[in-house]
PDB file of C-alpha atoms in Angstrom:
ATOM      1  CA  MET A   1     204.264 108.901 176.669  1.00 96.00           C
ATOM      2  CA  LYS A   2     201.987 106.523 174.540  1.00 98.00           C
ATOM      3  CA  VAL A   3     203.268 106.450 170.770  1.00 98.00           C
ATOM      4  CA  ILE A   4     201.767 104.713 167.894  1.00 98.00           C
ATOM      5  CA  ILE A   5     203.885 103.919 164.849  1.00 98.00           C
ATOM      6  CA  ILE A   6     202.554 102.555 161.589  1.00 98.00           C
ATOM      7  CA  GLY A   7     205.039 100.984 159.263  1.00 97.00           C
ATOM      8  CA  CYS A   8     207.850  98.601 160.693  1.00 97.00           C
ATOM      9  CA  GLY A   9     210.503  99.150 157.851  1.00 95.00           C
ATOM     10  CA  ARG A  10     213.910 100.697 158.693  1.00 93.00           C
ATOM     11  CA  VAL A  11     212.391 103.926 160.061  1.00 94.00           C
ATOM     12  CA  GLY A  12     209.651 102.674 162.071  1.00 96.00           C
ATOM     13  CA  GLU A  13     211.655  99.910 163.466  1.00 96.00           C
ATOM     14  CA  GLN A  14     214.391 102.202 164.620  1.00 96.00           C
ATOM     15  CA  LEU A  15     211.951 104.803 165.960  1.00 96.00           C
ATOM     16  CA  ALA A  16     210.119 102.052 167.991  1.00 97.00           C
ATOM     17  CA  ARG A  17     213.286 100.836 169.383  1.00 96.00           C
ATOM     18  CA  LEU A  18     214.502 104.311 170.410  1.00 96.00           C
ATOM     19  CA  LEU A  19     211.271 105.327 171.990  1.00 97.00           C
ATOM     20  CA  VAL A  20     210.987 101.977 173.982  1.00 97.00           C
ATOM     21  CA  ASP A  21     214.598 102.474 175.160  1.00 96.00           C
ATOM     22  CA  GLU A  22     213.659 105.927 176.454  1.00 97.00           C
ATOM     23  CA  GLY A  23     210.903 104.404 178.420  1.00 96.00           C
ATOM     24  CA  HIS A  24     207.958 105.242 176.306  1.00 98.00           C
ATOM     25  CA  GLN A  25     204.942 102.984 175.615  1.00 98.00           C
ATOM     26  CA  VAL A  26     204.927 102.071 171.992  1.00 98.00           C
ATOM     27  CA  ALA A  27     202.657 100.190 169.709  1.00 98.00           C
ATOM     28  CA  VAL A  28     203.747  99.302 166.186  1.00 98.00           C
ATOM     29  CA  ILE A  29     201.369  98.616 163.320  1.00 98.00           C
ATOM     30  CA  ASP A  30     202.207  96.770 160.183  1.00 98.00           C
ATOM     31  CA  TYR A  31     200.154  94.658 157.694  1.00 96.00           C
ATOM     32  CA  ASP A  32     203.033  92.226 157.385  1.00 96.00           C
ATOM     33  CA  ALA A  33     203.704  90.231 160.383  1.00 94.00           C
ATOM     34  CA  ARG A  34     207.102  89.414 158.934  1.00 95.00           C
ATOM     35  CA  ALA A  35     208.097  93.126 159.336  1.00 96.00           C
ATOM     36  CA  LEU A  36     206.934  93.183 162.862  1.00 97.00           C
ATOM     37  CA  ALA A  37     209.243  90.165 163.660  1.00 95.00           C
ATOM     38  CA  ARG A  38     212.281  92.493 162.794  1.00 92.00           C
ATOM     39  CA  LEU A  39     211.594  94.046 166.290  1.00 95.00           C
ATOM     40  CA  GLY A  40     212.987  90.879 167.791  1.00 93.00           C
ATOM     41  CA  PRO A  41     211.894  88.844 170.747  1.00 92.00           C
ATOM     42  CA  ASN A  42     213.064  91.385 173.311  1.00 93.00           C
ATOM     43  CA  PHE A  43     210.875  94.315 171.953  1.00 95.00           C
ATOM     44  CA  LYS A  44     208.734  95.421 174.956  1.00 95.00           C
ATOM     45  CA  GLY A  45     206.186  97.423 172.831  1.00 96.00           C
ATOM     46  CA  GLN A  46     202.965  96.241 171.183  1.00 97.00           C
ATOM     47  CA  ARG A  47     203.066  94.705 167.887  1.00 97.00           C
ATOM     48  CA  ILE A  48     199.799  94.805 165.841  1.00 98.00           C
ATOM     49  CA  THR A  49     199.316  93.163 162.510  1.00 97.00           C
ATOM     50  CA  GLY A  50     196.912  95.202 160.339  1.00 97.00           C
ATOM     51  CA  VAL A  51     196.320  98.279 158.255  1.00 96.00           C
ATOM     52  CA  GLY A  52     197.567 101.434 159.930  1.00 94.00           C
ATOM     53  CA  PHE A  53     194.432 103.487 159.086  1.00 94.00           C
ATOM     54  CA  ASP A  54     191.821 100.986 159.987  1.00 96.00           C
ATOM     55  CA  ARG A  55     189.793 102.349 162.983  1.00 95.00           C
ATOM     56  CA  ASP A  56     189.609  98.907 164.841  1.00 97.00           C
ATOM     57  CA  VAL A  57     193.301  98.385 164.423  1.00 97.00           C
ATOM     58  CA  LEU A  58     193.992 101.932 165.778  1.00 98.00           C
ATOM     59  CA  ILE A  59     191.748 101.477 168.769  1.00 97.00           C
ATOM     60  CA  LYS A  60     193.411  98.136 169.438  1.00 97.00           C
ATOM     61  CA  ALA A  61     196.701  99.982 169.445  1.00 98.00           C
ATOM     62  CA  GLY A  62     195.326 102.414 171.869  1.00 98.00           C
ATOM     63  CA  ILE A  63     195.009 105.548 169.735  1.00 98.00           C
ATOM     64  CA  GLU A  64     192.417 106.912 172.174  1.00 97.00           C
ATOM     65  CA  GLN A  65     195.103 107.492 174.758  1.00 97.00           C
ATOM     66  CA  ALA A  66     198.013 108.149 172.435  1.00 98.00           C
ATOM     67  CA  ASP A  67     200.285 111.271 173.052  1.00 98.00           C
ATOM     68  CA  ALA A  68     201.956 110.800 169.654  1.00 98.00           C
ATOM     69  CA  PHE A  69     201.571 109.139 166.185  1.00 98.00           C
ATOM     70  CA  ALA A  70     204.072 108.479 163.488  1.00 98.00           C
ATOM     71  CA  ALA A  71     203.121 107.249 160.053  1.00 97.00           C
ATOM     72  CA  ALA A  72     206.256 105.674 158.659  1.00 97.00           C
ATOM     73  CA  SER A  73     205.019 103.214 156.122  1.00 96.00           C
ATOM     74  CA  SER A  74     206.443 102.928 152.702  1.00 93.00           C
ATOM     75  CA  SER A  75     203.290 104.445 151.136  1.00 93.00           C
ATOM     76  CA  ASP A  76     202.746 108.321 151.096  1.00 91.00           C
ATOM     77  CA  ASN A  77     199.086 107.843 150.666  1.00 90.00           C
ATOM     78  CA  ALA A  78     198.737 105.472 153.613  1.00 94.00           C
ATOM     79  CA  ASN A  79     200.695 107.798 155.816  1.00 94.00           C
ATOM     80  CA  ILE A  80     198.740 110.873 155.036  1.00 91.00           C
ATOM     81  CA  VAL A  81     195.381 109.021 155.603  1.00 93.00           C
ATOM     82  CA  ALA A  82     196.695 107.405 158.737  1.00 95.00           C
ATOM     83  CA  ALA A  83     198.069 110.888 159.991  1.00 94.00           C
ATOM     84  CA  ARG A  84     194.852 112.756 159.170  1.00 92.00           C
ATOM     85  CA  ILE A  85     192.803 110.122 160.936  1.00 95.00           C
ATOM     86  CA  ALA A  86     194.898 110.483 164.077  1.00 96.00           C
ATOM     87  CA  HIS A  87     194.930 114.114 164.070  1.00 93.00           C
ATOM     88  CA  ASN A  88     191.477 115.012 162.917  1.00 92.00           C
ATOM     89  CA  ILE A  89     189.374 111.973 164.322  1.00 96.00           C
ATOM     90  CA  PHE A  90     191.227 110.768 167.477  1.00 97.00           C
ATOM     91  CA  HIS A  91     192.795 114.354 168.257  1.00 96.00           C
ATOM     92  CA  VAL A  92     196.236 112.866 168.872  1.00 97.00           C
ATOM     93  CA  PRO A  93     198.354 116.067 170.037  1.00 96.00           C
ATOM     94  CA  ARG A  94     201.497 115.042 168.082  1.00 96.00           C
ATOM     95  CA  VAL A  95     201.173 113.656 164.599  1.00 96.00           C
ATOM     96  CA  VAL A  96     203.955 113.223 161.934  1.00 95.00           C
ATOM     97  CA  ALA A  97     203.959 111.547 158.443  1.00 94.00           C
ATOM     98  CA  ARG A  98     206.688 110.433 156.408  1.00 93.00           C
ATOM     99  CA  LEU A  99     206.345 111.220 152.689  1.00 90.00           C
ATOM    100  CA  PHE A 100     208.557 110.488 149.878  1.00 89.00           C
ATOM    101  CA  ASP A 101     207.138 113.180 147.487  1.00 86.00           C
ATOM    102  CA  PRO A 102     208.441 116.557 148.475  1.00 82.00           C
ATOM    103  CA  GLN A 103     205.699 118.179 146.542  1.00 81.00           C
ATOM    104  CA  ARG A 104     203.090 116.388 148.693  1.00 82.00           C
ATOM    105  CA  ALA A 105     205.004 117.227 151.718  1.00 80.00           C
ATOM    106  CA  GLU A 106     204.883 120.865 151.019  1.00 78.00           C
ATOM    107  CA  ILE A 107     200.906 120.753 150.411  1.00 81.00           C
ATOM    108  CA  TYR A 108     200.398 118.967 153.758  1.00 81.00           C
ATOM    109  CA  ARG A 109     202.625 121.239 155.596  1.00 79.00           C
ATOM    110  CA  ARG A 110     200.497 124.290 154.326  1.00 79.00           C
ATOM    111  CA  LEU A 111     197.403 122.394 155.754  1.00 76.00           C
ATOM    112  CA  GLY A 112     199.214 122.270 159.211  1.00 79.00           C
ATOM    113  CA  MET A 113     200.373 118.414 158.948  1.00 82.00           C
ATOM    114  CA  LEU A 114     203.883 117.989 160.184  1.00 87.00           C
ATOM    115  CA  THR A 115     205.684 115.866 157.594  1.00 86.00           C
ATOM    116  CA  ILE A 116     209.249 114.444 156.923  1.00 85.00           C
ATOM    117  CA  SER A 117     210.264 114.051 153.423  1.00 78.00           C
TER     118      SER A 117
END
């Protein structure tokens, strides 16, 4: 399965490692190259420095062939924008957005977006 993750903090890093260990093809996007370095030299996935809702960055990550997309950055706004782009524009079949504000999560859940809060 081809999975794209935006955000390489604790959640994004752990998710990326888990998925790679299970044999999935993973691309991790973060605007901070130092965050991507947390993955270490043995990480077998793709690392992309850039903004996770930028069309060119998403295409470089392979979103047109992605089976799943996880927006796990530290910004609710960036996560929901990226998730909506993945779902509505690129038609990624499985999309989840991490949101810190539970009220926002409920709103997006009602709109059919899968969120973790």
